[in-house]
Tab-separated table of N, CA and C in Angstrom:
chain	number	residue	atom	x	y	z
A	6	UNK	N	140.023	-171.753	-135.247
A	6	UNK	CA	139.849	-170.751	-134.224
A	6	UNK	C	141.218	-170.310	-133.756
A	7	UNK	N	141.314	-169.072	-133.320
A	7	UNK	CA	142.570	-168.515	-132.831
A	7	UNK	C	142.758	-168.779	-131.355
A	8	UNK	N	143.988	-169.090	-130.989
A	8	UNK	CA	144.432	-169.091	-129.602
A	8	UNK	C	145.518	-168.042	-129.549
A	9	UNK	N	145.295	-166.995	-128.772
A	9	UNK	CA	146.262	-165.908	-128.661
A	9	UNK	C	146.984	-166.062	-127.335
A	10	UNK	N	148.305	-166.125	-127.382
A	10	UNK	CA	149.105	-166.268	-126.172
A	10	UNK	C	149.881	-164.981	-125.953
A	11	UNK	N	149.660	-164.348	-124.790
A	11	UNK	CA	150.329	-163.102	-124.460
A	11	UNK	C	151.366	-163.363	-123.372
A	12	UNK	N	152.631	-163.097	-123.691
A	12	UNK	CA	153.727	-163.260	-122.751
A	12	UNK	C	154.542	-161.979	-122.782
A	13	UNK	N	154.700	-161.351	-121.620
A	13	UNK	CA	155.474	-160.107	-121.536
A	13	UNK	C	155.035	-159.108	-122.604
A	14	UNK	N	153.730	-158.944	-122.755
A	14	UNK	CA	153.105	-158.011	-123.686
A	14	UNK	C	153.363	-158.334	-125.153
A	15	UNK	N	153.871	-159.527	-125.444
A	15	UNK	CA	154.061	-159.996	-126.812
A	15	UNK	C	152.981	-161.019	-127.111
A	16	UNK	N	152.319	-160.884	-128.267
A	16	UNK	CA	151.245	-161.809	-128.624
A	16	UNK	C	151.686	-162.748	-129.735
A	17	UNK	N	151.373	-164.037	-129.544
A	17	UNK	CA	151.599	-165.056	-130.561
A	17	UNK	C	150.231	-165.669	-130.859
A	18	UNK	N	149.903	-165.794	-132.130
A	18	UNK	CA	148.601	-166.337	-132.531
A	18	UNK	C	148.799	-167.738	-133.109
A	19	UNK	N	148.046	-168.696	-132.561
A	19	UNK	CA	148.058	-170.073	-133.029
A	19	UNK	C	146.680	-170.401	-133.579
A	20	UNK	N	146.599	-171.322	-134.502
A	20	UNK	CA	145.320	-171.861	-134.951
A	20	UNK	C	145.121	-173.189	-134.261
A	21	UNK	N	143.953	-173.384	-133.646
A	21	UNK	CA	143.666	-174.643	-132.978
A	21	UNK	C	142.336	-175.177	-133.466
A	22	UNK	N	142.172	-176.475	-133.345
A	22	UNK	CA	140.923	-177.124	-133.731
A	22	UNK	C	140.219	-177.638	-132.497
A	23	UNK	N	138.908	-177.662	-132.552
A	23	UNK	CA	138.182	-178.336	-131.486
A	23	UNK	C	138.101	-179.812	-131.838
A	24	UNK	N	137.561	-180.596	-130.941
A	24	UNK	CA	137.462	-182.031	-131.159
A	24	UNK	C	136.051	-182.426	-131.566
A	25	UNK	N	135.311	-181.515	-132.147
A	25	UNK	CA	133.912	-181.750	-132.503
A	25	UNK	C	133.831	-182.595	-133.775
A	26	UNK	N	133.167	-183.741	-133.712
A	26	UNK	CA	133.063	-184.559	-134.917
A	26	UNK	C	132.111	-183.978	-135.958
A	27	UNK	N	131.219	-183.083	-135.561
A	27	UNK	CA	130.271	-182.463	-136.483
A	27	UNK	C	130.842	-181.124	-136.946
A	28	UNK	N	131.404	-181.077	-138.127
A	28	UNK	CA	132.055	-179.860	-138.618
A	28	UNK	C	131.088	-178.692	-138.800
A	29	UNK	N	129.799	-178.974	-138.917
A	29	UNK	CA	128.808	-177.895	-139.044
A	29	UNK	C	128.668	-177.127	-137.735
A	30	UNK	N	129.014	-177.754	-136.616
A	30	UNK	CA	128.889	-177.101	-135.306
A	30	UNK	C	130.271	-176.844	-134.710
A	31	UNK	N	131.225	-176.523	-135.522
A	31	UNK	CA	132.586	-176.273	-135.065
A	31	UNK	C	132.599	-175.107	-134.070
A	32	UNK	N	133.213	-175.322	-132.930
A	32	UNK	CA	133.384	-174.308	-131.888
A	32	UNK	C	132.072	-173.818	-131.281
A	33	UNK	N	130.995	-174.561	-131.449
A	33	UNK	CA	129.734	-174.143	-130.847
A	33	UNK	C	128.843	-175.350	-130.567
A	34	UNK	N	127.845	-175.108	-129.724
A	34	UNK	CA	126.802	-176.114	-129.520
A	34	UNK	C	125.460	-175.419	-129.439
A	35	UNK	N	124.404	-176.196	-129.709
A	35	UNK	CA	123.046	-175.674	-129.669
A	35	UNK	C	122.217	-176.533	-128.738
A	36	UNK	N	121.545	-175.883	-127.800
A	36	UNK	CA	120.624	-176.561	-126.892
A	36	UNK	C	119.207	-176.338	-127.411
A	37	UNK	N	118.220	-176.675	-126.614
A	37	UNK	CA	116.825	-176.417	-127.003
A	37	UNK	C	116.493	-174.936	-127.031
A	38	UNK	N	117.248	-174.124	-126.288
A	38	UNK	CA	116.880	-172.720	-126.137
A	38	UNK	C	117.935	-171.709	-126.591
A	39	UNK	N	119.183	-172.119	-126.761
A	39	UNK	CA	120.223	-171.152	-127.133
A	39	UNK	C	121.383	-171.840	-127.833
A	40	UNK	N	122.218	-171.008	-128.480
A	40	UNK	CA	123.497	-171.482	-129.004
A	40	UNK	C	124.608	-170.759	-128.258
A	41	UNK	N	125.723	-171.445	-128.109
A	41	UNK	CA	126.917	-170.869	-127.512
A	41	UNK	C	128.072	-171.168	-128.447
A	42	UNK	N	128.802	-170.126	-128.824
A	42	UNK	CA	129.948	-170.275	-129.720
A	42	UNK	C	131.171	-169.673	-129.057
A	43	UNK	N	132.272	-170.410	-129.091
A	43	UNK	CA	133.547	-169.868	-128.617
A	43	UNK	C	134.261	-169.311	-129.838
A	44	UNK	N	134.449	-167.993	-129.845
A	44	UNK	CA	135.028	-167.307	-130.991
A	44	UNK	C	136.554	-167.300	-130.965
A	45	UNK	N	137.116	-167.208	-129.751
A	45	UNK	CA	138.565	-167.077	-129.623
A	45	UNK	C	138.950	-167.429	-128.199
A	46	UNK	N	140.119	-168.008	-128.030
A	46	UNK	CA	140.700	-168.249	-126.712
A	46	UNK	C	141.977	-167.442	-126.602
A	47	UNK	N	142.215	-166.888	-125.418
A	47	UNK	CA	143.427	-166.104	-125.195
A	47	UNK	C	144.068	-166.544	-123.887
A	48	UNK	N	145.348	-166.843	-123.943
A	48	UNK	CA	146.119	-167.165	-122.747
A	48	UNK	C	146.901	-165.924	-122.355
A	49	UNK	N	146.753	-165.510	-121.108
A	49	UNK	CA	147.504	-164.370	-120.589
A	49	UNK	C	148.307	-164.871	-119.399
A	50	UNK	N	149.615	-164.809	-119.539
A	50	UNK	CA	150.482	-165.290	-118.477
A	50	UNK	C	150.691	-164.202	-117.431
A	51	UNK	N	150.668	-164.605	-116.190
A	51	UNK	CA	151.033	-163.808	-115.018
A	51	UNK	C	150.026	-162.740	-114.613
A	52	UNK	N	149.795	-161.685	-115.446
A	52	UNK	CA	149.012	-160.540	-114.989
A	52	UNK	C	147.930	-160.164	-115.996
A	53	UNK	N	146.733	-159.877	-115.467
A	53	UNK	CA	145.605	-159.494	-116.311
A	53	UNK	C	144.793	-158.431	-115.579
A	54	UNK	N	144.700	-157.240	-116.153
A	54	UNK	CA	143.920	-156.131	-115.584
A	54	UNK	C	144.321	-155.848	-114.132
A	55	UNK	N	145.596	-155.920	-113.846
A	55	UNK	CA	146.082	-155.613	-112.502
A	55	UNK	C	146.071	-156.783	-111.544
A	56	UNK	N	145.530	-157.912	-111.959
A	56	UNK	CA	145.503	-159.108	-111.111
A	56	UNK	C	146.627	-160.046	-111.528
A	57	UNK	N	147.332	-160.574	-110.537
A	57	UNK	CA	148.443	-161.484	-110.793
A	57	UNK	C	148.015	-162.888	-110.378
A	58	UNK	N	148.234	-163.839	-111.269
A	58	UNK	CA	147.868	-165.229	-110.999
A	58	UNK	C	148.985	-165.875	-110.169
A	59	UNK	N	148.595	-166.842	-109.335
A	59	UNK	CA	149.572	-167.571	-108.523
A	59	UNK	C	150.565	-168.302	-109.414
A	60	UNK	N	151.748	-168.574	-108.855
A	60	UNK	CA	152.792	-169.307	-109.574
A	60	UNK	C	152.238	-170.628	-110.114
A	61	UNK	N	152.523	-170.933	-111.368
A	61	UNK	CA	152.046	-172.167	-111.989
A	61	UNK	C	150.708	-172.030	-112.685
A	62	UNK	N	150.084	-170.855	-112.599
A	62	UNK	CA	148.787	-170.635	-113.227
A	62	UNK	C	148.860	-169.610	-114.340
A	63	UNK	N	147.851	-169.621	-115.208
A	63	UNK	CA	147.704	-168.632	-116.270
A	63	UNK	C	146.221	-168.311	-116.414
A	64	UNK	N	145.936	-167.164	-117.001
A	64	UNK	CA	144.559	-166.798	-117.311
A	64	UNK	C	144.206	-167.354	-118.687
A	65	UNK	N	143.011	-167.899	-118.808
A	65	UNK	CA	142.469	-168.303	-120.096
A	65	UNK	C	141.178	-167.516	-120.294
A	66	UNK	N	141.150	-166.692	-121.334
A	66	UNK	CA	139.996	-165.840	-121.607
A	66	UNK	C	139.275	-166.390	-122.833
A	67	UNK	N	138.010	-166.738	-122.647
A	67	UNK	CA	137.188	-167.272	-123.732
A	67	UNK	C	136.246	-166.176	-124.227
A	68	UNK	N	136.383	-165.811	-125.496
A	68	UNK	CA	135.458	-164.863	-126.132
A	68	UNK	C	134.314	-165.683	-126.713
A	69	UNK	N	133.103	-165.426	-126.223
A	69	UNK	CA	131.969	-166.256	-126.611
A	69	UNK	C	130.802	-165.418	-127.114
A	70	UNK	N	129.926	-166.082	-127.869
A	70	UNK	CA	128.667	-165.495	-128.326
A	70	UNK	C	127.541	-166.384	-127.829
A	71	UNK	N	126.566	-165.774	-127.173
A	71	UNK	CA	125.343	-166.456	-126.737
A	71	UNK	C	124.184	-165.936	-127.581
A	72	UNK	N	123.337	-166.848	-128.090
A	72	UNK	CA	122.183	-166.441	-128.887
A	72	UNK	C	120.946	-167.159	-128.353
A	73	UNK	N	119.981	-166.378	-127.901
A	73	UNK	CA	118.721	-166.921	-127.385
A	73	UNK	C	117.836	-167.330	-128.563
A	74	UNK	N	117.496	-168.602	-128.636
A	74	UNK	CA	116.648	-169.120	-129.712
A	74	UNK	C	115.183	-169.191	-129.319
A	75	UNK	N	114.891	-168.893	-128.057
A	75	UNK	CA	113.532	-169.061	-127.545
A	75	UNK	C	112.740	-167.754	-127.626
A	76	UNK	N	111.476	-167.841	-127.234
A	76	UNK	CA	110.610	-166.664	-127.160
A	76	UNK	C	110.493	-166.144	-125.738
A	77	UNK	N	111.400	-166.570	-124.885
A	77	UNK	CA	111.395	-166.163	-123.474
A	77	UNK	C	112.741	-165.551	-123.106
A	78	UNK	N	112.741	-164.795	-122.020
A	78	UNK	CA	113.996	-164.263	-121.492
A	78	UNK	C	114.761	-165.407	-120.840
A	79	UNK	N	116.033	-165.546	-121.197
A	79	UNK	CA	116.892	-166.581	-120.614
A	79	UNK	C	117.918	-165.943	-119.699
A	80	UNK	N	118.152	-166.577	-118.576
A	80	UNK	CA	119.162	-166.101	-117.629
A	80	UNK	C	120.324	-167.076	-117.607
A	81	UNK	N	121.525	-166.525	-117.585
A	81	UNK	CA	122.746	-167.305	-117.503
A	81	UNK	C	123.584	-166.776	-116.363
A	82	UNK	N	124.412	-167.642	-115.853
A	82	UNK	CA	125.375	-167.275	-114.823
A	82	UNK	C	126.755	-167.635	-115.342
A	83	UNK	N	127.763	-166.970	-114.845
A	83	UNK	CA	129.133	-167.331	-115.218
A	83	UNK	C	129.438	-168.761	-114.805
A	84	UNK	N	128.650	-169.284	-113.866
A	84	UNK	CA	128.847	-170.657	-113.391
A	84	UNK	C	128.254	-171.702	-114.328
A	85	UNK	N	127.507	-171.277	-115.347
A	85	UNK	CA	126.861	-172.227	-116.246
A	85	UNK	C	127.836	-172.883	-117.219
A	86	UNK	N	128.865	-172.169	-117.642
A	86	UNK	CA	129.852	-172.727	-118.561
A	86	UNK	C	131.104	-173.076	-117.762
A	87	UNK	N	131.240	-174.352	-117.468
A	87	UNK	CA	132.356	-174.836	-116.658
A	87	UNK	C	133.543	-175.173	-117.547
A	88	UNK	N	134.716	-175.190	-116.938
A	88	UNK	CA	135.925	-175.573	-117.658
A	88	UNK	C	136.648	-176.646	-116.856
A	89	UNK	N	137.333	-177.509	-117.564
A	89	UNK	CA	138.262	-178.439	-116.921
A	89	UNK	C	139.480	-178.526	-117.830
A	90	UNK	N	140.596	-178.869	-117.258
A	90	UNK	CA	141.786	-179.063	-118.072
A	90	UNK	C	142.422	-180.394	-117.709
A	91	UNK	N	143.010	-181.011	-118.717
A	91	UNK	CA	143.621	-182.323	-118.580
A	91	UNK	C	142.658	-183.257	-117.849
A	92	UNK	N	142.988	-183.775	-116.706
A	92	UNK	CA	142.114	-184.731	-115.991
A	92	UNK	C	141.455	-184.103	-114.757
A	93	UNK	N	141.486	-182.778	-114.629
A	93	UNK	CA	140.935	-182.103	-113.456
A	93	UNK	C	139.405	-182.034	-113.517
A	94	UNK	N	138.780	-181.826	-112.353
A	94	UNK	CA	137.323	-181.666	-112.280
A	94	UNK	C	136.915	-180.300	-112.841
A	95	UNK	N	135.691	-180.181	-113.390
A	95	UNK	CA	135.234	-178.898	-113.931
A	95	UNK	C	134.970	-177.867	-112.831
A	96	UNK	N	135.161	-176.598	-113.173
A	96	UNK	CA	134.899	-175.496	-112.250
A	96	UNK	C	134.457	-174.268	-113.042
A	97	UNK	N	133.930	-173.253	-112.335
A	97	UNK	CA	133.329	-172.097	-112.988
A	97	UNK	C	134.350	-171.002	-113.280
A	98	UNK	N	133.884	-170.015	-114.051
A	98	UNK	CA	134.702	-168.854	-114.420
A	98	UNK	C	134.952	-167.973	-113.209
A	99	UNK	N	135.965	-167.129	-113.330
A	99	UNK	CA	136.297	-166.174	-112.278
A	99	UNK	C	135.207	-165.104	-112.184
A	100	UNK	N	135.087	-164.497	-111.011
A	100	UNK	CA	134.145	-163.395	-110.842
A	100	UNK	C	134.591	-162.202	-111.684
A	101	UNK	N	133.645	-161.328	-111.973
A	101	UNK	CA	133.925	-160.140	-112.780
A	101	UNK	C	135.005	-159.294	-112.117
A	102	UNK	N	136.066	-158.963	-112.879
A	102	UNK	CA	137.098	-158.077	-112.335
A	102	UNK	C	137.604	-157.057	-113.353
A	103	UNK	N	136.827	-156.798	-114.390
A	103	UNK	CA	137.118	-155.667	-115.257
A	103	UNK	C	137.840	-155.951	-116.555
A	104	UNK	N	137.942	-157.201	-116.972
A	104	UNK	CA	138.502	-157.494	-118.291
A	104	UNK	C	137.555	-156.874	-119.315
A	105	UNK	N	138.076	-156.151	-120.319
A	105	UNK	CA	137.174	-155.557	-121.309
A	105	UNK	C	136.214	-156.597	-121.906
A	106	UNK	N	134.928	-156.278	-121.901
A	106	UNK	CA	133.845	-157.106	-122.425
A	106	UNK	C	133.586	-158.373	-121.598
A	107	UNK	N	134.140	-158.423	-120.383
A	107	UNK	CA	133.887	-159.578	-119.522
A	107	UNK	C	132.426	-159.578	-119.105
A	108	UNK	N	131.784	-160.754	-119.215
A	108	UNK	CA	130.408	-160.865	-118.782
A	108	UNK	C	130.315	-160.611	-117.286
A	109	UNK	N	129.233	-159.948	-116.894
A	109	UNK	CA	128.930	-159.827	-115.470
A	109	UNK	C	128.641	-161.223	-114.947
A	110	UNK	N	128.499	-161.360	-113.636
A	110	UNK	CA	128.265	-162.676	-113.052
A	110	UNK	C	126.925	-163.271	-113.475
A	111	UNK	N	125.932	-162.421	-113.803
A	111	UNK	CA	124.620	-162.871	-114.297
A	111	UNK	C	124.347	-162.202	-115.643
A	112	UNK	N	123.771	-162.967	-116.580
A	112	UNK	CA	123.487	-162.481	-117.927
A	112	UNK	C	122.025	-162.793	-118.245
A	113	UNK	N	121.284	-161.827	-118.791
A	113	UNK	CA	119.903	-162.067	-119.219
A	113	UNK	C	119.806	-161.759	-120.712
A	114	UNK	N	119.204	-162.684	-121.451
A	114	UNK	CA	119.035	-162.517	-122.892
A	114	UNK	C	117.558	-162.427	-123.238
A	115	UNK	N	117.197	-161.397	-123.989
A	115	UNK	CA	115.824	-161.256	-124.486
A	115	UNK	C	115.600	-162.264	-125.609
A	116	UNK	N	114.344	-162.519	-125.964
A	116	UNK	CA	114.069	-163.441	-127.069
A	116	UNK	C	114.829	-163.048	-128.340
A	117	UNK	N	115.478	-164.017	-128.945
A	117	UNK	CA	116.254	-163.856	-130.179
A	117	UNK	C	117.439	-162.897	-130.045
A	118	UNK	N	117.822	-162.542	-128.850
A	118	UNK	CA	118.961	-161.638	-128.648
A	118	UNK	C	120.267	-162.414	-128.721
A	119	UNK	N	121.295	-161.751	-129.238
A	119	UNK	CA	122.639	-162.313	-129.291
A	119	UNK	C	123.588	-161.355	-128.590
A	120	UNK	N	124.426	-161.876	-127.696
A	120	UNK	CA	125.404	-161.049	-127.002
A	120	UNK	C	126.781	-161.696	-127.104
A	121	UNK	N	127.788	-160.834	-127.138
A	121	UNK	CA	129.177	-161.290	-127.155
A	121	UNK	C	129.856	-160.789	-125.899
A	122	UNK	N	130.748	-161.594	-125.380
A	122	UNK	CA	131.482	-161.206	-124.188
A	122	UNK	C	132.568	-162.212	-123.886
A	123	UNK	N	133.165	-162.052	-122.708
A	123	UNK	CA	134.284	-162.910	-122.329
A	123	UNK	C	134.061	-163.508	-120.951
A	124	UNK	N	134.550	-164.727	-120.787
A	124	UNK	CA	134.632	-165.377	-119.482
A	124	UNK	C	136.099	-165.647	-119.211
A	125	UNK	N	136.507	-165.446	-117.964
A	125	UNK	CA	137.912	-165.585	-117.584
A	125	UNK	C	138.049	-166.770	-116.635
A	126	UNK	N	139.014	-167.624	-116.923
A	126	UNK	CA	139.313	-168.797	-116.098
A	126	UNK	C	140.786	-168.765	-115.727
A	127	UNK	N	141.127	-169.442	-114.654
A	127	UNK	CA	142.531	-169.659	-114.304
A	127	UNK	C	142.787	-171.147	-114.427
A	128	UNK	N	143.789	-171.483	-115.230
A	128	UNK	CA	144.151	-172.883	-115.430
A	128	UNK	C	145.642	-173.045	-115.146
A	129	UNK	N	146.084	-174.290	-115.051
A	129	UNK	CA	147.504	-174.560	-114.829
A	129	UNK	C	148.303	-174.194	-116.077
A	130	UNK	N	149.461	-173.631	-115.855
A	130	UNK	CA	150.354	-173.277	-116.959
A	130	UNK	C	150.721	-174.518	-117.785
A	131	UNK	N	150.720	-175.666	-117.155
A	131	UNK	CA	151.079	-176.923	-117.824
A	131	UNK	C	149.910	-177.574	-118.559
A	132	UNK	N	148.718	-176.982	-118.522
A	132	UNK	CA	147.533	-177.580	-119.148
A	132	UNK	C	147.760	-177.803	-120.636
A	133	UNK	N	147.401	-178.989	-121.100
A	133	UNK	CA	147.549	-179.340	-122.515
A	133	UNK	C	146.211	-179.313	-123.255
A	134	UNK	N	145.122	-179.655	-122.548
A	134	UNK	CA	143.792	-179.689	-123.149
A	134	UNK	C	142.795	-179.054	-122.193
A	135	UNK	N	141.815	-178.343	-122.756
A	135	UNK	CA	140.731	-177.795	-121.943
A	135	UNK	C	139.406	-178.261	-122.530
A	136	UNK	N	138.430	-178.406	-121.633
A	136	UNK	CA	137.080	-178.776	-122.035
A	136	UNK	C	136.104	-177.813	-121.391
A	137	UNK	N	135.255	-177.200	-122.215
A	137	UNK	CA	134.170	-176.361	-121.723
A	137	UNK	C	132.934	-177.233	-121.659
A	138	UNK	N	132.153	-177.128	-120.553
A	138	UNK	CA	130.986	-177.979	-120.357
A	138	UNK	C	129.773	-177.140	-119.956
A	139	UNK	N	128.633	-177.522	-120.508
A	139	UNK	CA	127.355	-176.950	-120.106
A	139	UNK	C	126.407	-178.110	-119.846
A	140	UNK	N	125.692	-178.054	-118.728
A	140	UNK	CA	124.730	-179.091	-118.377
A	140	UNK	C	123.329	-178.526	-118.504
A	141	UNK	N	122.516	-179.149	-119.365
A	141	UNK	CA	121.123	-178.750	-119.529
A	141	UNK	C	120.274	-179.712	-118.698
A	142	UNK	N	119.534	-179.162	-117.735
A	142	UNK	CA	118.706	-179.973	-116.842
A	142	UNK	C	117.257	-179.940	-117.291
A	143	UNK	N	116.602	-181.110	-117.194
A	143	UNK	CA	115.214	-181.247	-117.623
A	143	UNK	C	114.305	-181.476	-116.424
A	144	UNK	N	112.998	-181.294	-116.639
A	144	UNK	CA	112.009	-181.433	-115.568
A	144	UNK	C	111.958	-182.839	-114.966
A	145	UNK	N	112.349	-183.834	-115.723
A	145	UNK	CA	112.314	-185.211	-115.205
A	145	UNK	C	113.612	-185.594	-114.474
A	146	UNK	N	114.378	-184.601	-114.059
A	146	UNK	CA	115.630	-184.778	-113.308
A	146	UNK	C	116.740	-185.444	-114.111
A	147	UNK	N	116.650	-185.406	-115.422
A	147	UNK	CA	117.749	-185.875	-116.254
A	147	UNK	C	118.511	-184.654	-116.754
A	148	UNK	N	119.673	-184.895	-117.307
A	148	UNK	CA	120.447	-183.790	-117.842
A	148	UNK	C	121.199	-184.234	-119.089
A	149	UNK	N	121.556	-183.244	-119.898
A	149	UNK	CA	122.367	-183.478	-121.077
A	149	UNK	C	123.595	-182.601	-120.959
A	150	UNK	N	124.737	-183.164	-121.308
A	150	UNK	CA	125.984	-182.422	-121.210
A	150	UNK	C	126.475	-182.062	-122.617
A	151	UNK	N	126.866	-180.795	-122.787
A	151	UNK	CA	127.460	-180.312	-124.030
A	151	UNK	C	128.922	-180.000	-123.744
A	152	UNK	N	129.805	-180.361	-124.683
A	152	UNK	CA	131.242	-180.157	-124.481
A	152	UNK	C	131.883	-179.547	-125.715
A	153	UNK	N	132.846	-178.684	-125.464
A	153	UNK	CA	133.749	-178.191	-126.504
A	153	UNK	C	135.159	-178.405	-125.967
A	154	UNK	N	135.994	-179.121	-126.714
A	154	UNK	CA	137.340	-179.470	-126.250
A	154	UNK	C	138.391	-178.896	-127.175
A	155	UNK	N	139.494	-178.448	-126.564
A	155	UNK	CA	140.573	-177.835	-127.330
A	155	UNK	C	141.925	-178.315	-126.829
A	156	UNK	N	142.848	-178.456	-127.779
A	156	UNK	CA	144.229	-178.806	-127.479
A	156	UNK	C	145.030	-177.515	-127.390
A	157	UNK	N	145.647	-177.230	-126.237
A	157	UNK	CA	146.417	-175.994	-126.063
A	157	UNK	C	147.888	-176.178	-126.335
A	158	UNK	N	148.317	-177.384	-126.604
A	158	UNK	CA	149.729	-177.686	-126.816
A	158	UNK	C	150.120	-177.316	-128.233
A	159	UNK	N	150.363	-176.018	-128.466
A	159	UNK	CA	150.583	-175.511	-129.831
A	159	UNK	C	152.052	-175.322	-130.185
A	160	UNK	N	152.950	-175.554	-129.246
A	160	UNK	CA	154.362	-175.264	-129.505
A	160	UNK	C	154.932	-176.136	-130.583
């Protein structure tokens, strides 16, 4: 998978691997009702679509594909796919602010529909690893956690 780093309008492309032991599900996971695939990660330093990140932070833009496997309409929120970096606690994506193809705060998928879009996060400039997490909750009050992990230390 590509990690694109944009610094002062210059782009550098790195190849990164996820930490998934199942090579058939590289960069994606499948739940009972949908699949989620991370197609590309992009680091944008300092400014994105007119917004400037605080000192010590960078934007991380995840280009993802969601595919509804069920026969029902599925609803997603930007808060459903959490991110954490290094040893920090997980948190949700930024609110919609106009990044091209950025998902709105709420997403609805028709049966068998597939959509592509982006989620934007702010992480520490010093972050070495990121983990994307999704929690699937069941009627018996149990949950299953899905993770995709990436090493950002490409230098």
